[in-house]
């Protein structure tokens, strides 16, 4: 396995630990998964456009997708598609977006922020149930946002 995939393995292990320890709900991992799929698709689109001379995806868009949690998909896209691996300035900004995203994830685990995350998620759940009642959509929301254990 290439060393470039180790950060993804560490993220998955960290998200599993975070969920199991009761810091974050499944929803956080789902956000990373969806953002990664979108990010990979953007890299694939940009690679195809680079080959055909079509309109390219802006680098800021690629970086934003990494910043919001799509960096695992971006890493896979860079490696599998052999795209955006040579431009040093792009790689530096990409590394900064990964570090900022991981820093934000770490910040969610701090003693001051973790209870606030839990509070706002519960408020969102309560609002959804009041607005829509208990139906399939709210049941899915409740499952995705529940914490494994109370802290």
XYZ file of C-alpha atoms in Angstrom:
151
model
C 0.000 0.000 0.000
C 1.255 3.427 -0.900
C 2.186 5.675 1.983
C -0.151 8.350 0.571
C -3.154 6.314 1.738
C -2.079 6.168 5.393
C -3.782 9.479 6.258
C -7.072 8.011 5.005
C -6.622 4.913 7.152
C -5.831 7.114 10.163
C -8.916 9.243 9.484
C -11.201 6.206 9.275
C -9.694 4.797 12.485
C -10.060 8.193 14.168
C -13.687 8.568 13.076
C -14.492 5.073 14.317
C -12.843 5.824 17.656
C -14.594 9.178 17.863
C -17.977 7.571 17.252
C -17.313 4.660 19.606
C -16.172 7.059 22.337
C -19.283 9.181 21.929
C -17.663 12.358 20.596
C -19.253 12.441 17.147
C -22.259 10.839 15.460
C -22.179 8.719 12.303
C -23.195 11.839 10.392
C -19.630 13.197 10.593
C -18.239 10.116 8.858
C -21.021 10.318 6.289
C -20.039 13.907 5.506
C -16.460 12.768 4.894
C -17.679 9.947 2.653
C -19.964 12.122 0.529
C -17.429 14.941 0.310
C -14.765 12.421 -0.743
C -16.946 11.035 -3.531
C -17.657 14.564 -4.779
C -13.983 15.463 -4.532
C -12.906 12.373 -6.475
C -15.503 13.177 -9.152
C -14.153 16.736 -9.429
C -10.615 15.411 -9.893
C -11.825 12.956 -12.541
C -13.696 15.738 -14.353
C -10.646 18.005 -14.225
C -8.339 15.251 -15.455
C -10.650 14.542 -18.392
C -10.882 18.269 -19.176
C -7.087 18.559 -19.038
C -6.761 15.761 -21.601
C -9.428 17.093 -23.969
C -8.752 20.818 -23.597
C -12.223 21.450 -22.159
C -13.190 23.837 -19.355
C -11.218 22.934 -16.227
C -12.350 22.725 -12.622
C -10.901 25.673 -10.722
C -8.160 24.836 -8.244
C -10.068 26.743 -5.556
C -12.987 24.348 -6.049
C -10.676 21.354 -5.651
C -9.200 22.881 -2.507
C -12.624 23.735 -1.076
C -13.794 20.160 -1.612
C -10.750 18.976 0.338
C -11.307 21.536 3.090
C -14.900 20.435 3.771
C -13.845 16.808 4.245
C -13.247 15.533 0.743
C -9.491 15.243 1.106
C -9.535 11.418 1.277
C -11.286 11.328 -2.116
C -8.854 13.958 -3.375
C -5.867 11.852 -2.324
C -7.337 8.814 -4.072
C -8.095 10.927 -7.149
C -4.589 12.340 -7.233
C -3.007 8.907 -6.958
C -5.352 6.835 -9.114
C -5.773 9.442 -11.843
C -2.211 10.734 -11.553
C -3.583 14.250 -11.438
C -2.329 17.336 -9.612
C 0.668 15.479 -8.206
C 3.461 17.578 -9.738
C 2.431 21.199 -9.156
C 4.185 22.169 -5.911
C 2.032 25.225 -5.151
C -1.124 23.115 -5.486
C 0.308 20.400 -3.222
C 1.218 22.954 -0.541
C -2.264 24.501 -0.487
C -3.791 21.013 -0.537
C -1.707 20.004 2.491
C -2.846 23.155 4.309
C -6.518 22.338 3.587
C -6.022 18.812 4.951
C -4.385 20.145 8.109
C -7.148 22.721 8.588
C -9.814 20.043 8.182
C -8.114 17.712 10.638
C -7.667 20.640 13.015
C -11.398 21.363 12.830
C -12.178 17.716 13.505
C -9.827 17.781 16.486
C -11.445 21.010 17.705
C -14.816 19.191 17.805
C -13.272 16.950 20.472
C -12.176 19.709 22.839
C -13.870 19.970 26.260
C -15.577 23.270 25.372
C -16.812 22.315 21.912
C -17.844 18.637 22.237
C -20.812 19.434 24.538
C -21.866 22.275 22.227
C -21.833 19.923 19.227
C -24.008 17.506 21.153
C -26.358 20.333 22.223
C -26.822 21.705 18.704
C -27.368 18.268 17.245
C -30.059 17.561 19.838
C -31.665 20.939 19.124
C -31.685 20.110 15.393
C -33.236 16.712 16.092
C -35.944 18.277 18.275
C -36.678 20.901 15.637
C -36.954 18.266 12.896
C -39.339 16.139 14.954
C -41.495 19.190 15.777
C -41.583 20.291 12.153
C -42.040 16.941 10.430
C -43.140 14.495 13.111
C -41.769 11.000 13.315
C -41.520 9.660 9.791
C -38.923 7.843 7.727
C -36.905 10.998 7.111
C -36.717 12.024 10.738
C -35.946 8.444 11.797
C -32.993 8.432 9.394
C -31.882 11.823 10.743
C -32.120 10.570 14.314
C -30.067 7.476 13.487
C -27.373 9.463 11.688
C -27.079 12.055 14.432
C -27.261 9.885 17.540
C -24.188 9.502 19.681
C -22.915 6.032 20.561
C -22.655 6.823 24.250
C -23.324 9.735 26.519
C -20.415 11.724 27.848
